[in-house]
PDB file of N, CA, C and O and ligand atoms in Angstrom:
ATOM      1  N   MET A   1      18.932 -14.018  -6.425  1.00 48.00           N
ATOM      2  CA  MET A   1      18.098 -12.925  -5.899  1.00 48.00           C
ATOM      3  C   MET A   1      18.169 -12.930  -4.371  1.00 48.00           C
ATOM      4  O   MET A   1      18.124 -13.960  -3.734  1.00 48.00           O
ATOM      5  N   SER A   2      18.243 -11.778  -3.819  1.00 50.00           N
ATOM      6  CA  SER A   2      18.288 -11.671  -2.362  1.00 50.00           C
ATOM      7  C   SER A   2      16.953 -12.069  -1.750  1.00 50.00           C
ATOM      8  O   SER A   2      15.908 -11.948  -2.366  1.00 50.00           O
ATOM      9  N   SER A   3      17.006 -12.512  -0.533  1.00 58.00           N
ATOM     10  CA  SER A   3      15.788 -12.969   0.110  1.00 58.00           C
ATOM     11  C   SER A   3      14.960 -11.811   0.643  1.00 58.00           C
ATOM     12  O   SER A   3      13.823 -11.974   1.018  1.00 58.00           O
ATOM     13  N   SER A   4      15.560 -10.640   0.683  1.00 76.00           N
ATOM     14  CA  SER A   4      14.824  -9.497   1.195  1.00 76.00           C
ATOM     15  C   SER A   4      14.817  -8.370   0.176  1.00 76.00           C
ATOM     16  O   SER A   4      15.801  -8.122  -0.504  1.00 76.00           O
ATOM     17  N   GLY A   5      13.693  -7.701   0.073  1.00 94.00           N
ATOM     18  CA  GLY A   5      13.584  -6.588  -0.853  1.00 94.00           C
ATOM     19  C   GLY A   5      12.778  -5.478  -0.241  1.00 94.00           C
ATOM     20  O   GLY A   5      12.305  -5.594   0.893  1.00 94.00           O
ATOM     21  N   LEU A   6      12.612  -4.442  -0.998  1.00 97.00           N
ATOM     22  CA  LEU A   6      11.824  -3.322  -0.507  1.00 97.00           C
ATOM     23  C   LEU A   6      10.399  -3.439  -1.029  1.00 97.00           C
ATOM     24  O   LEU A   6      10.181  -3.659  -2.212  1.00 97.00           O
ATOM     25  N   CYS A   7       9.476  -3.273  -0.136  1.00 97.00           N
ATOM     26  CA  CYS A   7       8.076  -3.336  -0.522  1.00 97.00           C
ATOM     27  C   CYS A   7       7.744  -2.191  -1.475  1.00 97.00           C
ATOM     28  O   CYS A   7       8.126  -1.044  -1.229  1.00 97.00           O
ATOM     29  N   GLY A   8       7.061  -2.527  -2.540  1.00 97.00           N
ATOM     30  CA  GLY A   8       6.728  -1.507  -3.526  1.00 97.00           C
ATOM     31  C   GLY A   8       5.637  -0.567  -3.053  1.00 97.00           C
ATOM     32  O   GLY A   8       5.341   0.432  -3.699  1.00 97.00           O
ATOM     33  N   ILE A   9       5.028  -0.870  -1.941  1.00 97.00           N
ATOM     34  CA  ILE A   9       3.929  -0.034  -1.449  1.00 97.00           C
ATOM     35  C   ILE A   9       4.370   0.802  -0.261  1.00 97.00           C
ATOM     36  O   ILE A   9       4.216   2.020  -0.251  1.00 97.00           O
ATOM     37  N   CYS A  10       4.919   0.157   0.736  1.00 97.00           N
ATOM     38  CA  CYS A  10       5.306   0.905   1.928  1.00 97.00           C
ATOM     39  C   CYS A  10       6.801   1.218   1.943  1.00 97.00           C
ATOM     40  O   CYS A  10       7.240   2.075   2.701  1.00 97.00           O
ATOM     41  N   GLY A  11       7.571   0.536   1.074  1.00 97.00           N
ATOM     42  CA  GLY A  11       8.976   0.846   0.957  1.00 97.00           C
ATOM     43  C   GLY A  11       9.850   0.246   2.044  1.00 97.00           C
ATOM     44  O   GLY A  11      11.034   0.558   2.129  1.00 97.00           O
ATOM     45  N   ARG A  12       9.285  -0.592   2.840  1.00 96.00           N
ATOM     46  CA  ARG A  12      10.068  -1.206   3.901  1.00 96.00           C
ATOM     47  C   ARG A  12      10.767  -2.463   3.396  1.00 96.00           C
ATOM     48  O   ARG A  12      10.304  -3.118   2.461  1.00 96.00           O
ATOM     49  N   ALA A  13      11.853  -2.781   4.057  1.00 96.00           N
ATOM     50  CA  ALA A  13      12.591  -3.977   3.691  1.00 96.00           C
ATOM     51  C   ALA A  13      11.877  -5.221   4.185  1.00 96.00           C
ATOM     52  O   ALA A  13      11.074  -5.156   5.115  1.00 96.00           O
ATOM     53  N   GLY A  14      12.164  -6.327   3.547  1.00 95.00           N
ATOM     54  CA  GLY A  14      11.575  -7.584   3.975  1.00 95.00           C
ATOM     55  C   GLY A  14      10.469  -8.063   3.061  1.00 95.00           C
ATOM     56  O   GLY A  14       9.746  -8.977   3.404  1.00 95.00           O
ATOM     57  N   ALA A  15      10.334  -7.436   1.910  1.00 97.00           N
ATOM     58  CA  ALA A  15       9.307  -7.876   0.974  1.00 97.00           C
ATOM     59  C   ALA A  15       9.709  -9.212   0.363  1.00 97.00           C
ATOM     60  O   ALA A  15      10.808  -9.359  -0.160  1.00 97.00           O
ATOM     61  N   GLN A  16       8.835 -10.156   0.433  1.00 96.00           N
ATOM     62  CA  GLN A  16       9.144 -11.504  -0.056  1.00 96.00           C
ATOM     63  C   GLN A  16       8.126 -11.990  -1.074  1.00 96.00           C
ATOM     64  O   GLN A  16       8.253 -13.084  -1.602  1.00 96.00           O
ATOM     65  N   HIS A  17       7.105 -11.196  -1.329  1.00 97.00           N
ATOM     66  CA  HIS A  17       6.046 -11.656  -2.225  1.00 97.00           C
ATOM     67  C   HIS A  17       6.059 -10.824  -3.508  1.00 97.00           C
ATOM     68  O   HIS A  17       6.322  -9.632  -3.480  1.00 97.00           O
ATOM     69  N   THR A  18       5.739 -11.480  -4.608  1.00 97.00           N
ATOM     70  CA  THR A  18       5.669 -10.789  -5.883  1.00 97.00           C
ATOM     71  C   THR A  18       4.239 -10.819  -6.404  1.00 97.00           C
ATOM     72  O   THR A  18       3.628 -11.887  -6.465  1.00 97.00           O
ATOM     73  N   CYS A  19       3.760  -9.669  -6.737  1.00 97.00           N
ATOM     74  CA  CYS A  19       2.394  -9.588  -7.258  1.00 97.00           C
ATOM     75  C   CYS A  19       2.314 -10.314  -8.597  1.00 97.00           C
ATOM     76  O   CYS A  19       3.182 -10.144  -9.451  1.00 97.00           O
ATOM     77  N   ASP A  20       1.284 -11.088  -8.776  1.00 96.00           N
ATOM     78  CA  ASP A  20       1.131 -11.870  -9.990  1.00 96.00           C
ATOM     79  C   ASP A  20       0.566 -11.035 -11.135  1.00 96.00           C
ATOM     80  O   ASP A  20       0.473 -11.488 -12.262  1.00 96.00           O
ATOM     81  N   ARG A  21       0.183  -9.817 -10.835  1.00 96.00           N
ATOM     82  CA  ARG A  21      -0.437  -8.978 -11.867  1.00 96.00           C
ATOM     83  C   ARG A  21       0.512  -7.873 -12.327  1.00 96.00           C
ATOM     84  O   ARG A  21       0.771  -7.717 -13.509  1.00 96.00           O
ATOM     85  N   CYS A  22       1.018  -7.102 -11.368  1.00 97.00           N
ATOM     86  CA  CYS A  22       1.886  -5.988 -11.744  1.00 97.00           C
ATOM     87  C   CYS A  22       3.349  -6.317 -11.496  1.00 97.00           C
ATOM     88  O   CYS A  22       4.225  -5.580 -11.906  1.00 97.00           O
ATOM     89  N   GLY A  23       3.609  -7.433 -10.819  1.00 97.00           N
ATOM     90  CA  GLY A  23       4.985  -7.854 -10.614  1.00 97.00           C
ATOM     91  C   GLY A  23       5.706  -7.088  -9.529  1.00 97.00           C
ATOM     92  O   GLY A  23       6.926  -7.196  -9.400  1.00 97.00           O
ATOM     93  N   ALA A  24       4.979  -6.333  -8.744  1.00 97.00           N
ATOM     94  CA  ALA A  24       5.599  -5.552  -7.689  1.00 97.00           C
ATOM     95  C   ALA A  24       6.021  -6.450  -6.537  1.00 97.00           C
ATOM     96  O   ALA A  24       5.361  -7.441  -6.231  1.00 97.00           O
ATOM     97  N   LEU A  25       7.141  -6.090  -5.938  1.00 97.00           N
ATOM     98  CA  LEU A  25       7.606  -6.817  -4.768  1.00 97.00           C
ATOM     99  C   LEU A  25       7.013  -6.159  -3.534  1.00 97.00           C
ATOM    100  O   LEU A  25       7.183  -4.964  -3.307  1.00 97.00           O
ATOM    101  N   VAL A  26       6.288  -6.927  -2.784  1.00 98.00           N
ATOM    102  CA  VAL A  26       5.597  -6.355  -1.634  1.00 98.00           C
ATOM    103  C   VAL A  26       5.833  -7.199  -0.397  1.00 98.00           C
ATOM    104  O   VAL A  26       6.163  -8.381  -0.476  1.00 98.00           O
ATOM    105  N   CYS A  27       5.631  -6.577   0.737  1.00 97.00           N
ATOM    106  CA  CYS A  27       5.786  -7.289   1.997  1.00 97.00           C
ATOM    107  C   CYS A  27       4.502  -8.046   2.323  1.00 97.00           C
ATOM    108  O   CYS A  27       3.495  -7.940   1.620  1.00 97.00           O
ATOM    109  N   GLY A  28       4.547  -8.796   3.381  1.00 96.00           N
ATOM    110  CA  GLY A  28       3.408  -9.625   3.736  1.00 96.00           C
ATOM    111  C   GLY A  28       2.175  -8.822   4.084  1.00 96.00           C
ATOM    112  O   GLY A  28       1.054  -9.289   3.929  1.00 96.00           O
ATOM    113  N   ARG A  29       2.392  -7.607   4.543  1.00 96.00           N
ATOM    114  CA  ARG A  29       1.242  -6.795   4.937  1.00 96.00           C
ATOM    115  C   ARG A  29       0.498  -6.265   3.724  1.00 96.00           C
ATOM    116  O   ARG A  29      -0.666  -5.898   3.818  1.00 96.00           O
ATOM    117  N   HIS A  30       1.197  -6.170   2.617  1.00 97.00           N
ATOM    118  CA  HIS A  30       0.579  -5.619   1.420  1.00 97.00           C
ATOM    119  C   HIS A  30       0.427  -6.661   0.329  1.00 97.00           C
ATOM    120  O   HIS A  30       0.376  -6.341  -0.853  1.00 97.00           O
ATOM    121  N   TYR A  31       0.374  -7.902   0.726  1.00 97.00           N
ATOM    122  CA  TYR A  31       0.199  -8.986  -0.227  1.00 97.00           C
ATOM    123  C   TYR A  31      -1.020  -9.811   0.157  1.00 97.00           C
ATOM    124  O   TYR A  31      -1.153 -10.259   1.300  1.00 97.00           O
ATOM    125  N   GLU A  32      -1.910  -9.978  -0.795  1.00 96.00           N
ATOM    126  CA  GLU A  32      -3.092 -10.802  -0.559  1.00 96.00           C
ATOM    127  C   GLU A  32      -2.790 -12.208  -1.048  1.00 96.00           C
ATOM    128  O   GLU A  32      -2.844 -12.511  -2.234  1.00 96.00           O
ATOM    129  N   ALA A  33      -2.474 -13.081  -0.115  1.00 95.00           N
ATOM    130  CA  ALA A  33      -2.080 -14.434  -0.491  1.00 95.00           C
ATOM    131  C   ALA A  33      -3.226 -15.208  -1.125  1.00 95.00           C
ATOM    132  O   ALA A  33      -3.009 -16.108  -1.923  1.00 95.00           O
ATOM    133  N   SER A  34      -4.444 -14.855  -0.796  1.00 94.00           N
ATOM    134  CA  SER A  34      -5.597 -15.593  -1.311  1.00 94.00           C
ATOM    135  C   SER A  34      -5.748 -15.408  -2.816  1.00 94.00           C
ATOM    136  O   SER A  34      -6.254 -16.285  -3.503  1.00 94.00           O
ATOM    137  N   VAL A  35      -5.310 -14.253  -3.315  1.00 95.00           N
ATOM    138  CA  VAL A  35      -5.447 -13.991  -4.738  1.00 95.00           C
ATOM    139  C   VAL A  35      -4.088 -13.910  -5.425  1.00 95.00           C
ATOM    140  O   VAL A  35      -3.997 -13.892  -6.640  1.00 95.00           O
ATOM    141  N   GLY A  36      -3.022 -13.833  -4.636  1.00 96.00           N
ATOM    142  CA  GLY A  36      -1.680 -13.788  -5.204  1.00 96.00           C
ATOM    143  C   GLY A  36      -1.321 -12.431  -5.773  1.00 96.00           C
ATOM    144  O   GLY A  36      -0.472 -12.324  -6.652  1.00 96.00           O
ATOM    145  N   LEU A  37      -1.978 -11.397  -5.291  1.00 96.00           N
ATOM    146  CA  LEU A  37      -1.740 -10.059  -5.810  1.00 96.00           C
ATOM    147  C   LEU A  37      -1.390  -9.115  -4.673  1.00 96.00           C
ATOM    148  O   LEU A  37      -1.666  -9.398  -3.503  1.00 96.00           O
ATOM    149  N   CYS A  38      -0.794  -7.985  -5.019  1.00 96.00           N
ATOM    150  CA  CYS A  38      -0.580  -6.965  -4.025  1.00 96.00           C
ATOM    151  C   CYS A  38      -1.928  -6.338  -3.666  1.00 96.00           C
ATOM    152  O   CYS A  38      -2.926  -6.538  -4.369  1.00 96.00           O
ATOM    153  N   VAL A  39      -1.956  -5.616  -2.601  1.00 97.00           N
ATOM    154  CA  VAL A  39      -3.238  -5.093  -2.136  1.00 97.00           C
ATOM    155  C   VAL A  39      -3.840  -4.106  -3.135  1.00 97.00           C
ATOM    156  O   VAL A  39      -5.060  -3.975  -3.235  1.00 97.00           O
ATOM    157  N   GLU A  40      -2.980  -3.428  -3.873  1.00 95.00           N
ATOM    158  CA  GLU A  40      -3.513  -2.478  -4.842  1.00 95.00           C
ATOM    159  C   GLU A  40      -4.212  -3.196  -5.987  1.00 95.00           C
ATOM    160  O   GLU A  40      -5.304  -2.836  -6.393  1.00 95.00           O
ATOM    161  N   CYS A  41      -3.561  -4.231  -6.504  1.00 95.00           N
ATOM    162  CA  CYS A  41      -4.172  -4.996  -7.582  1.00 95.00           C
ATOM    163  C   CYS A  41      -5.374  -5.773  -7.071  1.00 95.00           C
ATOM    164  O   CYS A  41      -6.382  -5.896  -7.756  1.00 95.00           O
ATOM    165  N   ALA A  42      -5.263  -6.285  -5.873  1.00 95.00           N
ATOM    166  CA  ALA A  42      -6.374  -7.028  -5.305  1.00 95.00           C
ATOM    167  C   ALA A  42      -7.585  -6.120  -5.150  1.00 95.00           C
ATOM    168  O   ALA A  42      -8.723  -6.545  -5.318  1.00 95.00           O
ATOM    169  N   GLY A  43      -7.343  -4.874  -4.835  1.00 92.00           N
ATOM    170  CA  GLY A  43      -8.445  -3.938  -4.692  1.00 92.00           C
ATOM    171  C   GLY A  43      -9.077  -3.596  -6.020  1.00 92.00           C
ATOM    172  O   GLY A  43     -10.279  -3.375  -6.105  1.00 92.00           O
ATOM    173  N   GLU A  44      -8.251  -3.595  -7.081  1.00 89.00           N
ATOM    174  CA  GLU A  44      -8.795  -3.265  -8.386  1.00 89.00           C
ATOM    175  C   GLU A  44      -9.537  -4.444  -8.990  1.00 89.00           C
ATOM    176  O   GLU A  44     -10.595  -4.295  -9.582  1.00 89.00           O
ATOM    177  N   VAL A  45      -8.968  -5.613  -8.816  1.00 81.00           N
ATOM    178  CA  VAL A  45      -9.549  -6.800  -9.452  1.00 81.00           C
ATOM    179  C   VAL A  45     -10.694  -7.362  -8.635  1.00 81.00           C
ATOM    180  O   VAL A  45     -11.775  -7.617  -9.136  1.00 81.00           O
ATOM    181  N   GLY A  46     -10.450  -7.566  -7.358  1.00 65.00           N
ATOM    182  CA  GLY A  46     -11.432  -8.246  -6.541  1.00 65.00           C
ATOM    183  C   GLY A  46     -12.432  -7.315  -5.895  1.00 65.00           C
ATOM    184  O   GLY A  46     -13.432  -7.768  -5.363  1.00 65.00           O
ATOM    185  N   GLY A  47     -12.159  -6.038  -5.913  1.00 54.00           N
ATOM    186  CA  GLY A  47     -13.055  -5.104  -5.255  1.00 54.00           C
ATOM    187  C   GLY A  47     -14.399  -5.025  -5.948  1.00 54.00           C
ATOM    188  O   GLY A  47     -14.574  -5.483  -7.062  1.00 54.00           O
ATOM    189  N   GLY A  48     -15.352  -4.459  -5.263  1.00 54.00           N
ATOM    190  CA  GLY A  48     -16.674  -4.345  -5.828  1.00 54.00           C
ATOM    191  C   GLY A  48     -16.722  -3.307  -6.936  1.00 54.00           C
ATOM    192  O   GLY A  48     -17.093  -2.167  -6.732  1.00 54.00           O
ATOM    193  N   GLY A  49     -16.335  -3.704  -8.087  1.00 52.00           N
ATOM    194  CA  GLY A  49     -16.307  -2.780  -9.201  1.00 52.00           C
ATOM    195  C   GLY A  49     -17.685  -2.556  -9.782  1.00 52.00           C
ATOM    196  O   GLY A  49     -18.637  -3.233  -9.402  1.00 52.00           O
ATOM    197  N   PRO A  50     -17.789  -1.631 -10.703  1.00 56.00           N
ATOM    198  CA  PRO A  50     -19.086  -1.320 -11.299  1.00 56.00           C
ATOM    199  C   PRO A  50     -19.545  -2.393 -12.269  1.00 56.00           C
ATOM    200  O   PRO A  50     -20.700  -2.445 -12.622  1.00 56.00           O
ATOM    201  N   SER A  51     -18.645  -3.251 -12.713  1.00 53.00           N
ATOM    202  CA  SER A  51     -18.995  -4.266 -13.695  1.00 53.00           C
ATOM    203  C   SER A  51     -19.468  -5.546 -13.021  1.00 53.00           C
ATOM    204  O   SER A  51     -19.028  -5.886 -11.929  1.00 53.00           O
ATOM    205  N   GLY A  52     -20.334  -6.241 -13.677  1.00 48.00           N
ATOM    206  CA  GLY A  52     -20.763  -7.538 -13.196  1.00 48.00           C
ATOM    207  C   GLY A  52     -21.841  -7.480 -12.149  1.00 48.00           C
ATOM    208  O   GLY A  52     -22.128  -8.472 -11.512  1.00 48.00           O
ATOM    209  N   SER A  53     -22.449  -6.351 -11.942  1.00 46.00           N
ATOM    210  CA  SER A  53     -23.517  -6.258 -10.956  1.00 46.00           C
ATOM    211  C   SER A  53     -24.819  -5.898 -11.664  1.00 46.00           C
ATOM    212  O   SER A  53     -25.047  -4.750 -12.000  1.00 46.00           O
ATOM    213  N   GLY A  54     -25.618  -6.903 -11.877  1.00 51.00           N
ATOM    214  CA  GLY A  54     -26.854  -6.633 -12.599  1.00 51.00           C
ATOM    215  C   GLY A  54     -28.074  -6.669 -11.714  1.00 51.00           C
ATOM    216  O   GLY A  54     -29.039  -5.968 -11.954  1.00 51.00           O
ATOM    217  N   ASP A  55     -28.014  -7.453 -10.677  1.00 59.00           N
ATOM    218  CA  ASP A  55     -29.207  -7.665  -9.863  1.00 59.00           C
ATOM    219  C   ASP A  55     -29.069  -7.139  -8.451  1.00 59.00           C
ATOM    220  O   ASP A  55     -29.717  -7.627  -7.532  1.00 59.00           O
ATOM    221  N   ASP A  56     -28.201  -6.200  -8.255  1.00 61.00           N
ATOM    222  CA  ASP A  56     -28.061  -5.687  -6.888  1.00 61.00           C
ATOM    223  C   ASP A  56     -29.099  -4.606  -6.631  1.00 61.00           C
ATOM    224  O   ASP A  56     -29.086  -3.537  -7.205  1.00 61.00           O
ATOM    225  N   ARG A  57     -30.018  -4.924  -5.781  1.00 58.00           N
ATOM    226  CA  ARG A  57     -31.016  -3.936  -5.406  1.00 58.00           C
ATOM    227  C   ARG A  57     -30.871  -3.631  -3.922  1.00 58.00           C
ATOM    228  O   ARG A  57     -30.687  -4.544  -3.121  1.00 58.00           O
ATOM    229  N   PRO A  58     -30.943  -2.417  -3.568  1.00 62.00           N
ATOM    230  CA  PRO A  58     -30.775  -2.042  -2.163  1.00 62.00           C
ATOM    231  C   PRO A  58     -31.885  -2.592  -1.294  1.00 62.00           C
ATOM    232  O   PRO A  58     -33.023  -2.750  -1.735  1.00 62.00           O
ATOM    233  N   ASP A  59     -31.532  -2.896  -0.071  1.00 67.00           N
ATOM    234  CA  ASP A  59     -32.514  -3.462   0.840  1.00 67.00           C
ATOM    235  C   ASP A  59     -33.593  -2.451   1.213  1.00 67.00           C
ATOM    236  O   ASP A  59     -34.684  -2.808   1.630  1.00 67.00           O
ATOM    237  N   ASP A  60     -33.265  -1.211   1.065  1.00 66.00           N
ATOM    238  CA  ASP A  60     -34.225  -0.180   1.449  1.00 66.00           C
ATOM    239  C   ASP A  60     -35.426  -0.165   0.514  1.00 66.00           C
ATOM    240  O   ASP A  60     -36.508   0.260   0.881  1.00 66.00           O
ATOM    241  N   ALA A  61     -35.226  -0.673  -0.697  1.00 61.00           N
ATOM    242  CA  ALA A  61     -36.317  -0.647  -1.673  1.00 61.00           C
ATOM    243  C   ALA A  61     -37.191  -1.874  -1.543  1.00 61.00           C
ATOM    244  O   ALA A  61     -37.930  -2.217  -2.438  1.00 61.00           O
ATOM    245  N   ASP A  62     -37.075  -2.539  -0.426  1.00 68.00           N
ATOM    246  CA  ASP A  62     -37.824  -3.772  -0.240  1.00 68.00           C
ATOM    247  C   ASP A  62     -39.167  -3.546   0.428  1.00 68.00           C
ATOM    248  O   ASP A  62     -39.906  -4.470   0.723  1.00 68.00           O
ATOM    249  N   THR A  63     -39.470  -2.307   0.683  1.00 69.00           N
ATOM    250  CA  THR A  63     -40.729  -2.004   1.368  1.00 69.00           C
ATOM    251  C   THR A  63     -41.868  -1.870   0.355  1.00 69.00           C
ATOM    252  O   THR A  63     -41.758  -1.161  -0.627  1.00 69.00           O
ATOM    253  N   TYR A  64     -42.942  -2.584   0.630  1.00 70.00           N
ATOM    254  CA  TYR A  64     -44.077  -2.518  -0.260  1.00 70.00           C
ATOM    255  C   TYR A  64     -45.093  -1.519   0.274  1.00 70.00           C
ATOM    256  O   TYR A  64     -45.433  -1.532   1.455  1.00 70.00           O
ATOM    257  N   ARG A  65     -45.554  -0.680  -0.626  1.00 71.00           N
ATOM    258  CA  ARG A  65     -46.553   0.304  -0.199  1.00 71.00           C
ATOM    259  C   ARG A  65     -47.821   0.125  -1.006  1.00 71.00           C
ATOM    260  O   ARG A  65     -47.770   0.007  -2.222  1.00 71.00           O
ATOM    261  N   TYR A  66     -48.938   0.133  -0.364  1.00 66.00           N
ATOM    262  CA  TYR A  66     -50.195  -0.010  -1.064  1.00 66.00           C
ATOM    263  C   TYR A  66     -50.982   1.284  -1.053  1.00 66.00           C
ATOM    264  O   TYR A  66     -50.940   2.022  -0.100  1.00 66.00           O
TER     265      TYR A  66
HETATM  266 ZN1   ZN B 101       4.489  -3.160   2.503  1.00 62.41          ZN
HETATM  267 ZN1   ZN B 102       0.071  -5.615  -8.014  1.00 62.41          ZN
END
């Protein structure tokens, strides 16, 4: 395999990272090394999705009125 490829997101040459989820070849700018995913997958998986949030209450509702 060549050491350089085209980024699946921006299309530029020099992509060296492979997304662990979708398998896309991406460059360093579009690869989240902390999660091992491309930025698109990282945004879907790690982003603040609607699931898993049971106790999030807005700070604005913290005012007590008598
Ligand atoms: Zn890129
Ligand atoms: Zn991906």
